[in-house]
Coordinates of C-alpha atoms in Angstrom, one line a residue:
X1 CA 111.5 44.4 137.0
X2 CA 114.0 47.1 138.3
X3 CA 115.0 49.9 136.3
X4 CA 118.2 50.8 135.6
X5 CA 119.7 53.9 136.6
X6 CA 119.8 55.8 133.4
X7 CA 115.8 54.7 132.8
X8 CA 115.0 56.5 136.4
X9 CA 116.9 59.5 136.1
X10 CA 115.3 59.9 132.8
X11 CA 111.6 59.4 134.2
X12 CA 112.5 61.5 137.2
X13 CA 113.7 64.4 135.1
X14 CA 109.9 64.1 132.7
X15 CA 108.1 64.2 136.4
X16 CA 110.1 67.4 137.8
X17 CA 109.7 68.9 133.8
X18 CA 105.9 67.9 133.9
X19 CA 105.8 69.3 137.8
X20 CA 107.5 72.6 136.6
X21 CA 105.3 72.6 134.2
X22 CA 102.1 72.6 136.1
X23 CA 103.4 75.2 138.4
X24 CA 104.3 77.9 135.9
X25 CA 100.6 77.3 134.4
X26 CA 99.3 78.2 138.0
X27 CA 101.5 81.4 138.6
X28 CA 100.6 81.9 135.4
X29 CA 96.8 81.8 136.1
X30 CA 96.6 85.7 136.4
X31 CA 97.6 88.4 134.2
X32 CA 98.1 91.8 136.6
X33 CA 97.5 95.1 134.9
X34 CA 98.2 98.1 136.6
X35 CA 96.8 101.2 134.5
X36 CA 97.2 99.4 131.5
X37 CA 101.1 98.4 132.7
X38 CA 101.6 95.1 132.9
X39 CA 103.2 93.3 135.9
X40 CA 105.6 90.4 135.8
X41 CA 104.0 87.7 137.9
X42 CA 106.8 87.3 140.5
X43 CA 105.9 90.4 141.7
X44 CA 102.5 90.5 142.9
X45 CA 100.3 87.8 144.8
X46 CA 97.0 87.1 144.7
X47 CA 95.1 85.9 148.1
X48 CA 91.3 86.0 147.7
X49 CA 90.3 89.5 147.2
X50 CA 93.1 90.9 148.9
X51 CA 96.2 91.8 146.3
X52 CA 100.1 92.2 147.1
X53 CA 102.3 94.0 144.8
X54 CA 106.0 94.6 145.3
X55 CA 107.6 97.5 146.7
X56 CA 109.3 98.2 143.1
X57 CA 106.1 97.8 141.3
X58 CA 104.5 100.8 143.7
X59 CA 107.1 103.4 143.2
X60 CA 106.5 102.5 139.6
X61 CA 102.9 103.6 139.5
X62 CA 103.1 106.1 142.6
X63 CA 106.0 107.9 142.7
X64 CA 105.2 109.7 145.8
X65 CA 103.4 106.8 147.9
X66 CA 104.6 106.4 151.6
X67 CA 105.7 102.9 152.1
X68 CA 105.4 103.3 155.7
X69 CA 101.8 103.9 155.4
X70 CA 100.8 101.0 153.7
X71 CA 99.7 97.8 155.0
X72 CA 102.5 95.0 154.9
X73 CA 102.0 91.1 154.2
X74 CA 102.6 89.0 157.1
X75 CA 105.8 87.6 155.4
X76 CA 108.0 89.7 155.7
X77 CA 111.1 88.5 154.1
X78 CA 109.2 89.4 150.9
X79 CA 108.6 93.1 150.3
X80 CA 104.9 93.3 149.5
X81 CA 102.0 95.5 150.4
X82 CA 98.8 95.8 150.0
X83 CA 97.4 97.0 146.4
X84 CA 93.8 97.7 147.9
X85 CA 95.6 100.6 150.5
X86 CA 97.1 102.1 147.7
X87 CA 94.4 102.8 145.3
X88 CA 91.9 103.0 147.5
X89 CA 91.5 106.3 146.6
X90 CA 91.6 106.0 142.9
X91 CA 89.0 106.2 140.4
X92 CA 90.8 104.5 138.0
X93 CA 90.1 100.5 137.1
X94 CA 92.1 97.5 137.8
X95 CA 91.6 94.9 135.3
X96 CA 92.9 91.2 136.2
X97 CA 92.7 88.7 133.2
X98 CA 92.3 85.3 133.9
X99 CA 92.5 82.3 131.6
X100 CA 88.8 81.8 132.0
X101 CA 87.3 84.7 133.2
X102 CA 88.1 88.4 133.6
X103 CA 88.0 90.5 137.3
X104 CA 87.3 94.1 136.8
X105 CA 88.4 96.0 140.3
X106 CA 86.7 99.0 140.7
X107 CA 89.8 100.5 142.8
X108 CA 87.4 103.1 144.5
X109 CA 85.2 100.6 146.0
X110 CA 86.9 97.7 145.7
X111 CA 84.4 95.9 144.6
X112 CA 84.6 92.8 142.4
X113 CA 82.7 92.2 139.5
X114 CA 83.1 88.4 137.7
X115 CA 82.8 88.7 133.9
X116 CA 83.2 86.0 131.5
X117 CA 86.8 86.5 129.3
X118 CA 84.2 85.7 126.1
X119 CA 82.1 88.6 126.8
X120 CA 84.6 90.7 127.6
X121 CA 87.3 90.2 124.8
X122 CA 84.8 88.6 122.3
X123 CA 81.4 90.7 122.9
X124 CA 82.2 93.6 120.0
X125 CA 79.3 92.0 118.1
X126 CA 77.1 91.1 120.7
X127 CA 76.8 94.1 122.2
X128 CA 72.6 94.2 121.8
X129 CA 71.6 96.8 119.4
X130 CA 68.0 96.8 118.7
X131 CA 66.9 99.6 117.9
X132 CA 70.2 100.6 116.3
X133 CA 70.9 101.6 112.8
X134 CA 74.0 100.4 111.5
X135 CA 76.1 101.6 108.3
X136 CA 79.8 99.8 106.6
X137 CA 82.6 102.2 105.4
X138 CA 85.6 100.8 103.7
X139 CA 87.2 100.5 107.6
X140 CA 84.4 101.0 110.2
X141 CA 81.2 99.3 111.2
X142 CA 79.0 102.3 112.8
X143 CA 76.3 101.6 115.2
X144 CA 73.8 104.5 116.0
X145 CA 70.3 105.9 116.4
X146 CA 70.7 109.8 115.0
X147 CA 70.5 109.2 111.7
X148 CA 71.7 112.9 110.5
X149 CA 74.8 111.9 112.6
X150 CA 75.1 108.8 110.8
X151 CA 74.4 110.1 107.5
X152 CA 77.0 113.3 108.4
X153 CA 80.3 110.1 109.8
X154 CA 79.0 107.8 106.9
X155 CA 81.3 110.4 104.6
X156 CA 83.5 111.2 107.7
X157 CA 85.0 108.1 109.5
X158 CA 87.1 107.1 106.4
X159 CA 88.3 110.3 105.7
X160 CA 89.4 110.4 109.0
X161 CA 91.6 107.2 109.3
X162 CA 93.4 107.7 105.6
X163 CA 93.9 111.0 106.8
X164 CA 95.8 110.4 110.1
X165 CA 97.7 107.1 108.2
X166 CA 98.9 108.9 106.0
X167 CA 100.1 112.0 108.7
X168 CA 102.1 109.2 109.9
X169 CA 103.2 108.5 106.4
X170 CA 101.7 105.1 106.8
X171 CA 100.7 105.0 103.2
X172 CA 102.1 101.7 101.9
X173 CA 101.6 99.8 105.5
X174 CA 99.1 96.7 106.0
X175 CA 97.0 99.4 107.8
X176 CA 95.5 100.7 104.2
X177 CA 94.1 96.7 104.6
X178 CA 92.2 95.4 107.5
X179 CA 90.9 92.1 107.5
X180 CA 88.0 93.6 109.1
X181 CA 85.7 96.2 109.8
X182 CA 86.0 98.0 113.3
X183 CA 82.8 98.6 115.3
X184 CA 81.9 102.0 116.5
X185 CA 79.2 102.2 119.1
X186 CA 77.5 105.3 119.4
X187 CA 75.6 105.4 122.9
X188 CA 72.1 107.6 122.9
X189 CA 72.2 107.8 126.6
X190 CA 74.5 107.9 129.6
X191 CA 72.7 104.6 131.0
X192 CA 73.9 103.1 127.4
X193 CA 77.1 104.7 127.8
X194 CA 78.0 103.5 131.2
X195 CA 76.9 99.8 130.2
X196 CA 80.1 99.8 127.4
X197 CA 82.6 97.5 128.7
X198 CA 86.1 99.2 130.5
X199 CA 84.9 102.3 129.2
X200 CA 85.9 105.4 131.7
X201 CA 82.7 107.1 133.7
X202 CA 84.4 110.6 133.2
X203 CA 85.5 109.9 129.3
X204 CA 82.6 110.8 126.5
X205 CA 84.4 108.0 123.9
X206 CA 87.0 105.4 124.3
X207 CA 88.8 103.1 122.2
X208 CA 89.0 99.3 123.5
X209 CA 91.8 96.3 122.6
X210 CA 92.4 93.1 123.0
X211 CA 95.3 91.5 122.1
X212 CA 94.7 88.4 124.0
X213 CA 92.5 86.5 121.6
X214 CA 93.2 84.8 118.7
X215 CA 92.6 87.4 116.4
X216 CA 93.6 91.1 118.5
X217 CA 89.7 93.1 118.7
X218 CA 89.6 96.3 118.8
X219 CA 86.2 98.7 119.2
X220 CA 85.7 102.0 119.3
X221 CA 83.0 103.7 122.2
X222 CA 81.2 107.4 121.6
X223 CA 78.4 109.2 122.8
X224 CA 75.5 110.3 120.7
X225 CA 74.4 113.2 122.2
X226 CA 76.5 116.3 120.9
X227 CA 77.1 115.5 117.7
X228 CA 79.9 118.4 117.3
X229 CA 81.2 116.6 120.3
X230 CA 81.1 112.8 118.3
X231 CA 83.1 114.6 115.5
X232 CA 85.9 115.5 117.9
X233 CA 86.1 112.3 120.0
X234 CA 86.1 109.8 116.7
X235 CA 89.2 111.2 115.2
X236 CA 90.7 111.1 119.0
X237 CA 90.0 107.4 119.0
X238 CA 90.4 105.9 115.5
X239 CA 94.4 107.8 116.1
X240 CA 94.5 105.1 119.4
X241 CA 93.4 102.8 117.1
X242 CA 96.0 103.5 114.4
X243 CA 99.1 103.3 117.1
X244 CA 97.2 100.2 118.2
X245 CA 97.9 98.4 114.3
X246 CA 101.2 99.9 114.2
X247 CA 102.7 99.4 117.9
X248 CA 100.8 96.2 118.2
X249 CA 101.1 94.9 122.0
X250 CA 103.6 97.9 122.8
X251 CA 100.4 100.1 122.8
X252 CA 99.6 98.3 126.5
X253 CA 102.8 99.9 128.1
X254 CA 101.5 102.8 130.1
X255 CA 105.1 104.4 130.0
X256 CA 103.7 105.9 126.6
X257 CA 99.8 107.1 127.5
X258 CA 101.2 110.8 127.1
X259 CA 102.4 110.0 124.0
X260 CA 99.5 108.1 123.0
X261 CA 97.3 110.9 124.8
X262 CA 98.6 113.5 122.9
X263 CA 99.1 112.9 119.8
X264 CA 95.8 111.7 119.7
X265 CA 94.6 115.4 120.6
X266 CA 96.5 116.7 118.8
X267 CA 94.9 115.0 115.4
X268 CA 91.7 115.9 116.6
X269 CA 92.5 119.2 116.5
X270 CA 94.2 119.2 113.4
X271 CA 91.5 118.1 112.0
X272 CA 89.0 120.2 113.8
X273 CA 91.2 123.5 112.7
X274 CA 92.6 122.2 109.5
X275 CA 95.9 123.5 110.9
X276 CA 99.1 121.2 110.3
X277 CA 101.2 123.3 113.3
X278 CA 99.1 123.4 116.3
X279 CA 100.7 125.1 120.0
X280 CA 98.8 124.5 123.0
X281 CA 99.8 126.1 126.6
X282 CA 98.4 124.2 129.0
X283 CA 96.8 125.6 132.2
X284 CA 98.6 123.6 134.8
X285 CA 101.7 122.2 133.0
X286 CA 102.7 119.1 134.7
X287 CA 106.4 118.4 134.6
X288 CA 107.9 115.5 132.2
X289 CA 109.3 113.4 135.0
X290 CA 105.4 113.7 136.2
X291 CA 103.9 112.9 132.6
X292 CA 105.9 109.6 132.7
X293 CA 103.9 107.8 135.6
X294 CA 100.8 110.1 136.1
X295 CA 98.3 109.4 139.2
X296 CA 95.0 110.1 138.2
X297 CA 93.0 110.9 141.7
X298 CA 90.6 113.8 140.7
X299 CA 89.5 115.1 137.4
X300 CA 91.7 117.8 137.6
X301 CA 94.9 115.4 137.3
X302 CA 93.1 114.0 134.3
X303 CA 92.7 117.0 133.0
X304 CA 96.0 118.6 133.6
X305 CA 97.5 115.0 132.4
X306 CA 95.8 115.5 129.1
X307 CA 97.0 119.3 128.5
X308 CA 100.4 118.6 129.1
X309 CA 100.1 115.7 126.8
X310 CA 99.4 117.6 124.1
X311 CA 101.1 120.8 124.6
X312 CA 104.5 118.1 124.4
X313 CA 103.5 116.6 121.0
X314 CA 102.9 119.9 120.0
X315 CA 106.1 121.0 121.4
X316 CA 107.8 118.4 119.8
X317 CA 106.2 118.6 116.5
X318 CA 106.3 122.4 116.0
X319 CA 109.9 122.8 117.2
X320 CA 111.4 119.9 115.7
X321 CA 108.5 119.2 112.8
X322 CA 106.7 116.4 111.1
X323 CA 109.0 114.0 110.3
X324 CA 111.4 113.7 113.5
X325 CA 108.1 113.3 115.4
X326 CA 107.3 110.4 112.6
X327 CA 111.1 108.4 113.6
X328 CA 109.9 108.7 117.0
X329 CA 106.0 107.1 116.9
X330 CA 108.4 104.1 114.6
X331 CA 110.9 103.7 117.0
X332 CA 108.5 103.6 119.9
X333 CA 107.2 100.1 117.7
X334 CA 110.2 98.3 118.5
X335 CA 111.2 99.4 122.1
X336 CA 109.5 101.1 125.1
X337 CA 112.3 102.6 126.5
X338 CA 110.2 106.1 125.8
X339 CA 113.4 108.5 127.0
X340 CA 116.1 107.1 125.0
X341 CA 113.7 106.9 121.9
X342 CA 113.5 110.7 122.5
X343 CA 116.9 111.1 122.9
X344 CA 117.9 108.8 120.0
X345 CA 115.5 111.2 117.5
X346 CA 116.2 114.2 119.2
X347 CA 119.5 114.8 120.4
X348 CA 119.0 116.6 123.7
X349 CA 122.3 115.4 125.1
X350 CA 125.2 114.3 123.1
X351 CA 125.6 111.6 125.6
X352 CA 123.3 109.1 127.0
X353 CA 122.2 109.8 130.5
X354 CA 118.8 109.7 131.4
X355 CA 118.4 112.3 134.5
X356 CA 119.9 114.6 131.8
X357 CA 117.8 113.4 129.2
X358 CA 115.0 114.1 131.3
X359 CA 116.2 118.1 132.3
X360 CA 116.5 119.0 128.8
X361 CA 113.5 117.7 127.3
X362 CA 111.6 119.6 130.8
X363 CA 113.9 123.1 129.5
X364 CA 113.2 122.7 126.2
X365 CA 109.8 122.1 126.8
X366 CA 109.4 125.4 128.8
X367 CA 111.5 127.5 126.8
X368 CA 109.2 126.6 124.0
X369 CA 105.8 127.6 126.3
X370 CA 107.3 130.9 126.9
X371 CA 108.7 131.3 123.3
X372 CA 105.4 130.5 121.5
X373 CA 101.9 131.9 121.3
X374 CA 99.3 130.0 121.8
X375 CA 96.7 128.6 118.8
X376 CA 93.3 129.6 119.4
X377 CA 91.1 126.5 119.4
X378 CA 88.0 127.7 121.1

């Protein structure tokens, strides 16, 4: 029996839909994250171990890079280079997250390490903990050995996290409500430490997401051995973990880690010093423009990244106070486009225009260094 004209065009057009189909599922496969920025998948390509990012994508993360210098893919009517070349100096992490399992590139050594997705998203309570003690608050689940330090964040960790919701004025939000408790890991040892999944070798605590599972995981990494030290770091974290609940998947976009950076710091100092108004100076101020795609090669840049992270909230918040700061963490929910947030909030130019933007935030900024004495924290 022939079919009639109409019939085949129809069942042509379910085969090419079905086709397109199966092809967006494969360039789909992989999900590239560079420094936590994620990259649309028509502009990298994966070939074995070998990974090929596009020449818009580099000046993105590496503002400086020379082209030239990097190794080029054989094609070359499509501008990519070689990822490897580029970070091969870096001792940051790559993380490439597949449907089935995740890659973590070490992009020092480029070596690869397989991982199952399940342990990686899903191991927050199979982490194996004998020998650990463990305690419930009304938000946390705290794993640890010390038990004075347990006994000292049992009537800490809560008072904590209500304290920095409700800096943010947060009060009558969902976050007052989790559906569950989030796991803190306190790590007796550096061997321990290390074995924490994604978590920094430099960093002594680190807070961990995924929003990729059915139900977003979040955990919370310190280390057990100063406990002054645990005190500090915890309020640092649980603040990534409050952005996390109110910026949702907006907390991935790296264009914000000075934001998130600092105001983070800047809470565990408040609450270190009891201080509302806290000015910090840094030692080597990095300039804004720099602040907005930092390279991390040496622990110096980390450092100085970090400073000038929170000398900027600071800035911001002493200058300008609470609440302005407050419109901008909300409008940062809702849009990523960090400098006209800034703008929108702050008014550094009557007009939009973002190279302007940008000079008057970095004046303002330094007027405000050289205006301002310094809060002794030490």
């Amino acid at each position: 029996m022939r079919l009639g004209i109409k019939t085949r065009k129809f069942f042509l057009f379910l085969f090419s839909f079905f086709f397109l189909l199966i092809l967006q599922a494969k360039s789909q496969q992989y999900l590239l994250y560079i420094f936590n920025l994620p990259i649309d998948s028509n502009y990298y390509l994966i070939e074995g171990e070998n990974i090929w990012i596009d020449e818009k994508v580099i000046h993105l993360i590496q503002k400086k890079v020379e082209i030239k210098n990097l190794k080029k893919y054989f094609d070359v009517s499509k501008r990519l280079y070689s990822l490897n070349s580029l970070c091969q100096d870096n001792k940051d992490k790559l993380i490439l997250i597949k449907n089935d399992q995740t890659k973590i590139i070490d992009v020092n050594t480029l070596r690869y390490q397989q991982q199952d997705l399940q342990n990686v998203t899903n191991n927050y309570n199979n982490i194996k903990v004998e020998g650990y003690r463990t305690l419930e608050t009304k938000y946390f689940k705290l794993f640890y050995t010390n038990y004075q330090l347990g006994l000292i964040l049992s009537n800490l960790l809560d008072t904590y996290y209500e304290n920095i919701v409700g800096f943010f004025d947060f009060r009558y939000s969902d976050l007052y409500r989790l559906n569950y408790k989030v796991p803190i890991y306190l790590a007796p040892t550096d061997e321990v430490y290390k074995k924490f999944n994604l978590v920094p070798d430099w960093s002594t605590g680190a807070f961990v997401f995924d929003f990729f599972s059915p139900t977003p995981n979040f955990v919370i990494y310190a280390h057990e051995r100063d406990s002054f030290l645990v005190q500090r770091v915890l309020p640092h974290e649980i603040t990534h973990l409050i952005l996390a609940l109110h910026w949702k998947e907006n907390v991935m976009d790296f264009r914000t880690k000075f934001i998130q950076e600092g105001v983070a710091q800047y809470m565990e100092y408040r609450l270190l010093t009891g201080l509302e108004e806290i000015t910090i100076h840094p030692s080597n101020k990095l300039k804004f423009q720099d602040m907005l795609y930092p390279v991390f090669n040496s622990k110096d840049d980390v450092r100085n990244f970090y400073e000038s992270a929170l000398s900027f909230t600071s800035f911001l918040i002493v200058q300008y106070g609470k609440y302005k700061y407050i419109q901008f963490i909300r409008k940062c929910r809702y849009s990523m486009d960090v400098i006209k947030n800034l703008n929108d909030v702050y008014q550094f130019t009557l007009f939009y225009d973002e190279k302007k933007v940008i000079d008057q935030i970095e004046n303002r900024w330094e007027h405000f260094i050289k205006n301002s004495s310094p809060t002794p924290l030490k």
